[in-house]
Amino acid sequence: LNDERLRAYFDSLGLDTSDIWTLFKMLDVDGGHAIDADEFVKGCLKLRGHAKGLDMIKLENEHRWLSKHLAQFMTRTDEA
């Protein structure tokens, strides 16, 4: 994260920016590989606080991914 103003903003929210790729993935809720203003604001508000907040968002994201892929797998196996 090279922008000092953005880093200061994240610091003021108590967000850890050491793993910026994970942070990006957590903010990119729709998986569009871009973060719009709404995703950014909502994601930052969810992530505020200690590292536990980041862990919970990461868990939520992984759960959403797993649920989607499990549903697809179940559909394919039912059709077979």
mmCIF file with all atom_site columns, C-alpha atoms in Angstrom:
data_model
loop_
_atom_site.group_PDB
_atom_site.id
_atom_site.type_symbol
_atom_site.label_atom_id
_atom_site.label_alt_id
_atom_site.label_comp_id
_atom_site.label_asym_id
_atom_site.label_entity_id
_atom_site.label_seq_id
_atom_site.pdbx_PDB_ins_code
_atom_site.Cartn_x
_atom_site.Cartn_y
_atom_site.Cartn_z
_atom_site.occupancy
_atom_site.B_iso_or_equiv
_atom_site.pdbx_formal_charge
_atom_site.auth_seq_id
_atom_site.auth_comp_id
_atom_site.auth_asym_id
_atom_site.auth_atom_id
_atom_site.pdbx_PDB_model_num
ATOM 1  C CA . LEU A 1 1  ? 0.000   0.000   0.000   1.00 0.00 ? 1  LEU A CA 1
ATOM 2  C CA . ASN A 1 2  ? 1.923   2.998   -1.287  1.00 0.00 ? 2  ASN A CA 1
ATOM 3  C CA . ASP A 1 3  ? -0.548  5.845   -0.711  1.00 0.00 ? 3  ASP A CA 1
ATOM 4  C CA . GLU A 1 4  ? 0.210   7.347   2.706   1.00 0.00 ? 4  GLU A CA 1
ATOM 5  C CA . ARG A 1 5  ? -3.265  8.928   2.956   1.00 0.00 ? 5  ARG A CA 1
ATOM 6  C CA . LEU A 1 6  ? -4.971  5.598   2.327   1.00 0.00 ? 6  LEU A CA 1
ATOM 7  C CA . ARG A 1 7  ? -2.668  3.852   4.792   1.00 0.00 ? 7  ARG A CA 1
ATOM 8  C CA . ALA A 1 8  ? -3.465  6.525   7.396   1.00 0.00 ? 8  ALA A CA 1
ATOM 9  C CA . TYR A 1 9  ? -7.191  6.074   6.738   1.00 0.00 ? 9  TYR A CA 1
ATOM 10 C CA . PHE A 1 10 ? -6.950  2.316   7.266   1.00 0.00 ? 10 PHE A CA 1
ATOM 11 C CA . ASP A 1 11 ? -4.871  2.883   10.401  1.00 0.00 ? 11 ASP A CA 1
ATOM 12 C CA . SER A 1 12 ? -7.521  5.272   11.759  1.00 0.00 ? 12 SER A CA 1
ATOM 13 C CA . LEU A 1 13 ? -10.106 2.507   11.306  1.00 0.00 ? 13 LEU A CA 1
ATOM 14 C CA . GLY A 1 14 ? -7.831  0.010   13.016  1.00 0.00 ? 14 GLY A CA 1
ATOM 15 C CA . LEU A 1 15 ? -7.426  -2.053  9.841   1.00 0.00 ? 15 LEU A CA 1
ATOM 16 C CA . ASP A 1 16 ? -4.285  -4.112  9.288   1.00 0.00 ? 16 ASP A CA 1
ATOM 17 C CA . THR A 1 17 ? -2.934  -3.506  5.789   1.00 0.00 ? 17 THR A CA 1
ATOM 18 C CA . SER A 1 18 ? -0.018  -5.943  6.007   1.00 0.00 ? 18 SER A CA 1
ATOM 19 C CA . ASP A 1 19 ? -1.868  -8.472  3.819   1.00 0.00 ? 19 ASP A CA 1
ATOM 20 C CA . ILE A 1 20 ? -3.312  -6.138  1.198   1.00 0.00 ? 20 ILE A CA 1
ATOM 21 C CA . TRP A 1 21 ? -4.352  -8.937  -1.207  1.00 0.00 ? 21 TRP A CA 1
ATOM 22 C CA . THR A 1 22 ? -6.519  -10.587 1.455   1.00 0.00 ? 22 THR A CA 1
ATOM 23 C CA . LEU A 1 23 ? -7.944  -7.182  2.321   1.00 0.00 ? 23 LEU A CA 1
ATOM 24 C CA . PHE A 1 24 ? -8.802  -6.571  -1.338  1.00 0.00 ? 24 PHE A CA 1
ATOM 25 C CA . LYS A 1 25 ? -10.501 -9.966  -1.664  1.00 0.00 ? 25 LYS A CA 1
ATOM 26 C CA . MET A 1 26 ? -12.532 -9.304  1.466   1.00 0.00 ? 26 MET A CA 1
ATOM 27 C CA . LEU A 1 27 ? -13.685 -5.917  0.192   1.00 0.00 ? 27 LEU A CA 1
ATOM 28 C CA . ASP A 1 28 ? -14.533 -7.286  -3.287  1.00 0.00 ? 28 ASP A CA 1
ATOM 29 C CA . VAL A 1 29 ? -17.779 -8.892  -2.154  1.00 0.00 ? 29 VAL A CA 1
ATOM 30 C CA . ASP A 1 30 ? -19.254 -9.429  -5.631  1.00 0.00 ? 30 ASP A CA 1
ATOM 31 C CA . GLY A 1 31 ? -16.053 -10.987 -6.982  1.00 0.00 ? 31 GLY A CA 1
ATOM 32 C CA . GLY A 1 32 ? -15.832 -8.464  -9.829  1.00 0.00 ? 32 GLY A CA 1
ATOM 33 C CA . HIS A 1 33 ? -12.093 -7.842  -9.280  1.00 0.00 ? 33 HIS A CA 1
ATOM 34 C CA . ALA A 1 34 ? -12.861 -4.192  -8.601  1.00 0.00 ? 34 ALA A CA 1
ATOM 35 C CA . ILE A 1 35 ? -14.069 -2.428  -5.482  1.00 0.00 ? 35 ILE A CA 1
ATOM 36 C CA . ASP A 1 36 ? -16.790 0.160   -5.886  1.00 0.00 ? 36 ASP A CA 1
ATOM 37 C CA . ALA A 1 37 ? -17.466 2.838   -3.296  1.00 0.00 ? 37 ALA A CA 1
ATOM 38 C CA . ASP A 1 38 ? -20.289 0.864   -1.665  1.00 0.00 ? 38 ASP A CA 1
ATOM 39 C CA . GLU A 1 39 ? -18.171 -2.285  -1.270  1.00 0.00 ? 39 GLU A CA 1
ATOM 40 C CA . PHE A 1 40 ? -15.291 -0.221  0.080   1.00 0.00 ? 40 PHE A CA 1
ATOM 41 C CA . VAL A 1 41 ? -17.329 1.599   2.719   1.00 0.00 ? 41 VAL A CA 1
ATOM 42 C CA . LYS A 1 42 ? -19.334 -1.442  3.846   1.00 0.00 ? 42 LYS A CA 1
ATOM 43 C CA . GLY A 1 43 ? -16.221 -3.634  3.884   1.00 0.00 ? 43 GLY A CA 1
ATOM 44 C CA . CYS A 1 44 ? -14.166 -1.144  5.880   1.00 0.00 ? 44 CYS A CA 1
ATOM 45 C CA . LEU A 1 45 ? -16.952 -0.776  8.423   1.00 0.00 ? 45 LEU A CA 1
ATOM 46 C CA . LYS A 1 46 ? -17.147 -4.558  8.826   1.00 0.00 ? 46 LYS A CA 1
ATOM 47 C CA . LEU A 1 47 ? -13.389 -4.828  9.191   1.00 0.00 ? 47 LEU A CA 1
ATOM 48 C CA . ARG A 1 48 ? -12.928 -2.093  11.792  1.00 0.00 ? 48 ARG A CA 1
ATOM 49 C CA . GLY A 1 49 ? -11.225 -3.047  14.996  1.00 0.00 ? 49 GLY A CA 1
ATOM 50 C CA . HIS A 1 50 ? -8.841  -5.814  15.900  1.00 0.00 ? 50 HIS A CA 1
ATOM 51 C CA . ALA A 1 51 ? -7.537  -8.580  13.676  1.00 0.00 ? 51 ALA A CA 1
ATOM 52 C CA . LYS A 1 52 ? -10.473 -10.696 14.783  1.00 0.00 ? 52 LYS A CA 1
ATOM 53 C CA . GLY A 1 53 ? -12.691 -8.570  12.511  1.00 0.00 ? 53 GLY A CA 1
ATOM 54 C CA . LEU A 1 54 ? -10.531 -9.436  9.505   1.00 0.00 ? 54 LEU A CA 1
ATOM 55 C CA . ASP A 1 55 ? -10.601 -13.081 10.501  1.00 0.00 ? 55 ASP A CA 1
ATOM 56 C CA . MET A 1 56 ? -14.403 -13.071 10.664  1.00 0.00 ? 56 MET A CA 1
ATOM 57 C CA . ILE A 1 57 ? -14.745 -11.429 7.255   1.00 0.00 ? 57 ILE A CA 1
ATOM 58 C CA . LYS A 1 58 ? -12.277 -13.918 5.800   1.00 0.00 ? 58 LYS A CA 1
ATOM 59 C CA . LEU A 1 59 ? -14.281 -16.778 7.287   1.00 0.00 ? 59 LEU A CA 1
ATOM 60 C CA . GLU A 1 60 ? -17.522 -15.316 5.918   1.00 0.00 ? 60 GLU A CA 1
ATOM 61 C CA . ASN A 1 61 ? -15.982 -15.009 2.448   1.00 0.00 ? 61 ASN A CA 1
ATOM 62 C CA . GLU A 1 62 ? -14.654 -18.575 2.507   1.00 0.00 ? 62 GLU A CA 1
ATOM 63 C CA . HIS A 1 63 ? -18.020 -19.862 3.703   1.00 0.00 ? 63 HIS A CA 1
ATOM 64 C CA . ARG A 1 64 ? -19.808 -18.073 0.853   1.00 0.00 ? 64 ARG A CA 1
ATOM 65 C CA . TRP A 1 65 ? -17.343 -19.578 -1.673  1.00 0.00 ? 65 TRP A CA 1
ATOM 66 C CA . LEU A 1 66 ? -17.694 -23.063 -0.203  1.00 0.00 ? 66 LEU A CA 1
ATOM 67 C CA . SER A 1 67 ? -21.500 -22.887 -0.156  1.00 0.00 ? 67 SER A CA 1
ATOM 68 C CA . LYS A 1 68 ? -21.589 -21.824 -3.806  1.00 0.00 ? 68 LYS A CA 1
ATOM 69 C CA . HIS A 1 69 ? -19.273 -24.622 -4.929  1.00 0.00 ? 69 HIS A CA 1
ATOM 70 C CA . LEU A 1 70 ? -21.009 -27.228 -2.805  1.00 0.00 ? 70 LEU A CA 1
ATOM 71 C CA . ALA A 1 71 ? -24.375 -26.293 -4.330  1.00 0.00 ? 71 ALA A CA 1
ATOM 72 C CA . GLN A 1 72 ? -22.883 -26.606 -7.835  1.00 0.00 ? 72 GLN A CA 1
ATOM 73 C CA . PHE A 1 73 ? -21.404 -29.995 -6.959  1.00 0.00 ? 73 PHE A CA 1
ATOM 74 C CA . MET A 1 74 ? -24.698 -31.226 -5.574  1.00 0.00 ? 74 MET A CA 1
ATOM 75 C CA . THR A 1 75 ? -26.541 -30.099 -8.708  1.00 0.00 ? 75 THR A CA 1
ATOM 76 C CA . ARG A 1 76 ? -24.057 -31.941 -10.957 1.00 0.00 ? 76 ARG A CA 1
ATOM 77 C CA . THR A 1 77 ? -24.243 -35.146 -8.908  1.00 0.00 ? 77 THR A CA 1
ATOM 78 C CA . ASP A 1 78 ? -28.055 -35.070 -8.870  1.00 0.00 ? 78 ASP A CA 1
ATOM 79 C CA . GLU A 1 79 ? -28.084 -34.789 -12.663 1.00 0.00 ? 79 GLU A CA 1
ATOM 80 C CA . ALA A 1 80 ? -25.718 -37.740 -13.101 1.00 0.00 ? 80 ALA A CA 1
#
